[in-house]
Amino acid sequence: MADKNHILGLDVGNTVIKAVLFDTAGRQVAQHAIDGHSTFPQPGYVERDLEELWRNGCEAIRQLLAKSSVDPRSILAVGCAGHGNGLYLLDKDQQPLIGIQSLDSRAADVAVELDRKSGAQLQSRCLQRPWPAQTPSLLAWVKRHAPDTYAQIGTVLFCKDFLNFRLTGCLANDISDLSGAGLLAFPEAKLDRELLSLYGLEDAVAFFPRLVESADIVGHVTAEVSALTGLSEGTPVIGGFFDVVSSAMGSGVINAGEASIIAGTWSINQVFADKPVISPDVFMVTTFGRDRYVNIESSATSAANLEWYVHRVRGDHGDHAFERCNDLVGSVSQRADDPFFHPFIFGSRLGAEFRGGFYGLAGWHGEGHMLRALFEGVCFEHRRHIGVLSEAGLPVDSAVMSGGGSRSQHWPQIMADVLEIPLRVAEARETGALGAAIGAAVAVGLYPGYEEAVAAMTRVASAYTPDAGQVPHYRRRYGLYTQLTDQLRGFWSALRLQD
């Protein structure tokens, strides 16, 4: 019989699904990623085919096992992390109905209306106000604008829940995703009709399956899935995580007071605590276990902007597309007259009307200057979020950085200079999958708790300190950036009225 000495972590983002195999010390053994497709049926709509997502998940696991030559019977458990919010619906026969991603903005007007009507009550109940890609805002939009679809709903899932369901045949939501979507009432951490009624969704309580903690075992790999993936039948599968939580754990953050910055699709800035912060300004609070809270400031204003630039502007889909961009950033030095970039390609929580753009371009500027402006703009939005956390009583004096932006040669240093704090970069490249694997390790008793698992399975790769010579430069530029943002609000509002 094979030794049980591996853990499988799955990380399902808005585009890519990654299957990563780790040993019990958290060292990566092998990984395989598959890039999926998003569709844009109308402006502001971002959707995915759930059957394609499942096919890609099976293929990623199959290819991973082939690469690793590991006996599938050696895998202790499977943990899955996925992007939060969005809306993944099954019909009453448990067949896919629609998959709306967390970059979607169709519910912007619904969210504004809900916030005006119930925002203060929601903030006090679930520590979050409505916003466009939030699960209940989208569900309220479907109820109002697609009643035929609403009538077919059998189950509301989150991204990783759909994979778990297909792996095990068991339906469940975990508390990290539900709380991160404004669907758990605090302090009791429960979903109830009273909370749903504040979204106008009191009839939706039956759509939500059983609620589990992230490290609870929800089911086991079925015989059918074993044949499709190569996984051993009966392998335990845990409830899993909202990916911002698993990415923080995979980067080494678990204790109260520790901070995590994720420069990925979203700008994620979070501080762990043993109790939630009560502030109308903080974006959300999520929980993944008893007395384990993550206070989060975030928006879709991070490295997704670089992905947009690379694929949509440069038209570069090669294996080294992002490395070429890093080289271009390194080819120019910063100057006082450098251009600015607003990283609002996928909108902003500051307002539904916000748009991205380059500003201050001159004839002597080239692509390197534009890319440096993009890097800086992303860092400026991280700084704004960190400022909100600090003002809410959660000062960030240092942090661990992860996500695609952390693997850049230049981005971590710019981030340290802009934030004016020391940064550590996690050794693990696939922190989301590692965090899910950490949860799986705890679930099967490999480690007695999260603290022990994180200590044993994570490491730091590099560290950055603010460059004293650059700090004044970035303070000035951040001031100009915020001034420009304020001055463009009226223009963006007028532009939106013409849409």
mmCIF file with all atom_site columns, N, CA and C in Angstrom, residues 251-252 400-401 423-429 458-464:
data_model
loop_
_atom_site.group_PDB
_atom_site.id
_atom_site.type_symbol
_atom_site.label_atom_id
_atom_site.label_alt_id
_atom_site.label_comp_id
_atom_site.label_asym_id
_atom_site.label_entity_id
_atom_site.label_seq_id
_atom_site.pdbx_PDB_ins_code
_atom_site.Cartn_x
_atom_site.Cartn_y
_atom_site.Cartn_z
_atom_site.occupancy
_atom_site.B_iso_or_equiv
_atom_site.pdbx_formal_charge
_atom_site.auth_seq_id
_atom_site.auth_comp_id
_atom_site.auth_asym_id
_atom_site.auth_atom_id
_atom_site.pdbx_PDB_model_num
ATOM 1  N N  . SER A 1 251 ? 1.026  31.808 1.956  1.00 0.00 ? 251 SER A N  1
ATOM 2  C CA . SER A 1 251 ? 2.185  32.704 1.999  1.00 0.00 ? 251 SER A CA 1
ATOM 3  C C  . SER A 1 251 ? 2.781  32.798 3.395  1.00 0.00 ? 251 SER A C  1
ATOM 4  N N  . GLY A 1 252 ? 2.133  32.140 4.373  1.00 0.00 ? 252 GLY A N  1
ATOM 5  C CA . GLY A 1 252 ? 2.691  32.094 5.718  1.00 0.00 ? 252 GLY A CA 1
ATOM 6  C C  . GLY A 1 252 ? 1.973  32.937 6.744  1.00 0.00 ? 252 GLY A C  1
ATOM 7  N N  . VAL A 1 400 ? 3.310  40.146 4.006  1.00 0.00 ? 400 VAL A N  1
ATOM 8  C CA . VAL A 1 400 ? 3.789  39.141 3.059  1.00 0.00 ? 400 VAL A CA 1
ATOM 9  C C  . VAL A 1 400 ? 3.054  39.369 1.747  1.00 0.00 ? 400 VAL A C  1
ATOM 10 N N  . MET A 1 401 ? 3.797  39.433 0.653  1.00 0.00 ? 401 MET A N  1
ATOM 11 C CA . MET A 1 401 ? 3.212  39.663 -0.668 1.00 0.00 ? 401 MET A CA 1
ATOM 12 C C  . MET A 1 401 ? 3.184  38.356 -1.444 1.00 0.00 ? 401 MET A C  1
ATOM 13 N N  . LEU A 1 423 ? 8.433  44.322 2.968  1.00 0.00 ? 423 LEU A N  1
ATOM 14 C CA . LEU A 1 423 ? 7.629  43.231 2.416  1.00 0.00 ? 423 LEU A CA 1
ATOM 15 C C  . LEU A 1 423 ? 8.455  41.964 2.342  1.00 0.00 ? 423 LEU A C  1
ATOM 16 N N  . ARG A 1 424 ? 7.823  40.845 2.627  1.00 0.00 ? 424 ARG A N  1
ATOM 17 C CA . ARG A 1 424 ? 8.403  39.537 2.376  1.00 0.00 ? 424 ARG A CA 1
ATOM 18 C C  . ARG A 1 424 ? 7.617  38.888 1.245  1.00 0.00 ? 424 ARG A C  1
ATOM 19 N N  . VAL A 1 425 ? 8.303  38.143 0.420  1.00 0.00 ? 425 VAL A N  1
ATOM 20 C CA . VAL A 1 425 ? 7.649  37.430 -0.679 1.00 0.00 ? 425 VAL A CA 1
ATOM 21 C C  . VAL A 1 425 ? 7.681  35.947 -0.368 1.00 0.00 ? 425 VAL A C  1
ATOM 22 N N  . ALA A 1 426 ? 6.533  35.326 -0.470 1.00 0.00 ? 426 ALA A N  1
ATOM 23 C CA . ALA A 1 426 ? 6.420  33.905 -0.150 1.00 0.00 ? 426 ALA A CA 1
ATOM 24 C C  . ALA A 1 426 ? 7.238  33.057 -1.113 1.00 0.00 ? 426 ALA A C  1
ATOM 25 N N  . GLU A 1 427 ? 7.800  31.970 -0.595 1.00 0.00 ? 427 GLU A N  1
ATOM 26 C CA . GLU A 1 427 ? 8.542  31.047 -1.452 1.00 0.00 ? 427 GLU A CA 1
ATOM 27 C C  . GLU A 1 427 ? 7.613  30.345 -2.428 1.00 0.00 ? 427 GLU A C  1
ATOM 28 N N  . ALA A 1 428 ? 6.457  29.934 -1.960 1.00 0.00 ? 428 ALA A N  1
ATOM 29 C CA . ALA A 1 428 ? 5.526  29.192 -2.817 1.00 0.00 ? 428 ALA A CA 1
ATOM 30 C C  . ALA A 1 428 ? 4.985  30.105 -3.907 1.00 0.00 ? 428 ALA A C  1
ATOM 31 N N  . ARG A 1 429 ? 5.019  29.613 -5.124 1.00 0.00 ? 429 ARG A N  1
ATOM 32 C CA . ARG A 1 429 ? 4.417  30.365 -6.222 1.00 0.00 ? 429 ARG A CA 1
ATOM 33 C C  . ARG A 1 429 ? 2.909  30.176 -6.232 1.00 0.00 ? 429 ARG A C  1
ATOM 34 N N  . THR A 1 458 ? 5.176  26.461 4.996  1.00 0.00 ? 458 THR A N  1
ATOM 35 C CA . THR A 1 458 ? 5.439  27.697 4.254  1.00 0.00 ? 458 THR A CA 1
ATOM 36 C C  . THR A 1 458 ? 6.822  28.242 4.582  1.00 0.00 ? 458 THR A C  1
ATOM 37 N N  . ARG A 1 459 ? 7.382  29.007 3.640  1.00 0.00 ? 459 ARG A N  1
ATOM 38 C CA . ARG A 1 459 ? 8.695  29.612 3.789  1.00 0.00 ? 459 ARG A CA 1
ATOM 39 C C  . ARG A 1 459 ? 8.734  30.946 3.035  1.00 0.00 ? 459 ARG A C  1
ATOM 40 N N  . VAL A 1 460 ? 9.725  31.793 3.364  1.00 0.00 ? 460 VAL A N  1
ATOM 41 C CA . VAL A 1 460 ? 9.900  33.092 2.715  1.00 0.00 ? 460 VAL A CA 1
ATOM 42 C C  . VAL A 1 460 ? 11.017 32.988 1.690  1.00 0.00 ? 460 VAL A C  1
ATOM 43 N N  . ALA A 1 461 ? 10.798 33.584 0.504  1.00 0.00 ? 461 ALA A N  1
ATOM 44 C CA . ALA A 1 461 ? 11.803 33.521 -0.561 1.00 0.00 ? 461 ALA A CA 1
ATOM 45 C C  . ALA A 1 461 ? 12.710 34.743 -0.573 1.00 0.00 ? 461 ALA A C  1
ATOM 46 N N  . SER A 1 462 ? 12.145 35.926 -0.361 1.00 0.00 ? 462 SER A N  1
ATOM 47 C CA . SER A 1 462 ? 12.938 37.150 -0.452 1.00 0.00 ? 462 SER A CA 1
ATOM 48 C C  . SER A 1 462 ? 12.273 38.251 0.356  1.00 0.00 ? 462 SER A C  1
ATOM 49 N N  . ALA A 1 463 ? 13.027 39.318 0.596  1.00 0.00 ? 463 ALA A N  1
ATOM 50 C CA . ALA A 1 463 ? 12.510 40.430 1.392  1.00 0.00 ? 463 ALA A CA 1
ATOM 51 C C  . ALA A 1 463 ? 12.901 41.751 0.738  1.00 0.00 ? 463 ALA A C  1
ATOM 52 N N  . TYR A 1 464 ? 12.034 42.749 0.890  1.00 0.00 ? 464 TYR A N  1
ATOM 53 C CA . TYR A 1 464 ? 12.253 44.070 0.302  1.00 0.00 ? 464 TYR A CA 1
ATOM 54 C C  . TYR A 1 464 ? 12.005 45.130 1.368  1.00 0.00 ? 464 TYR A C  1
#
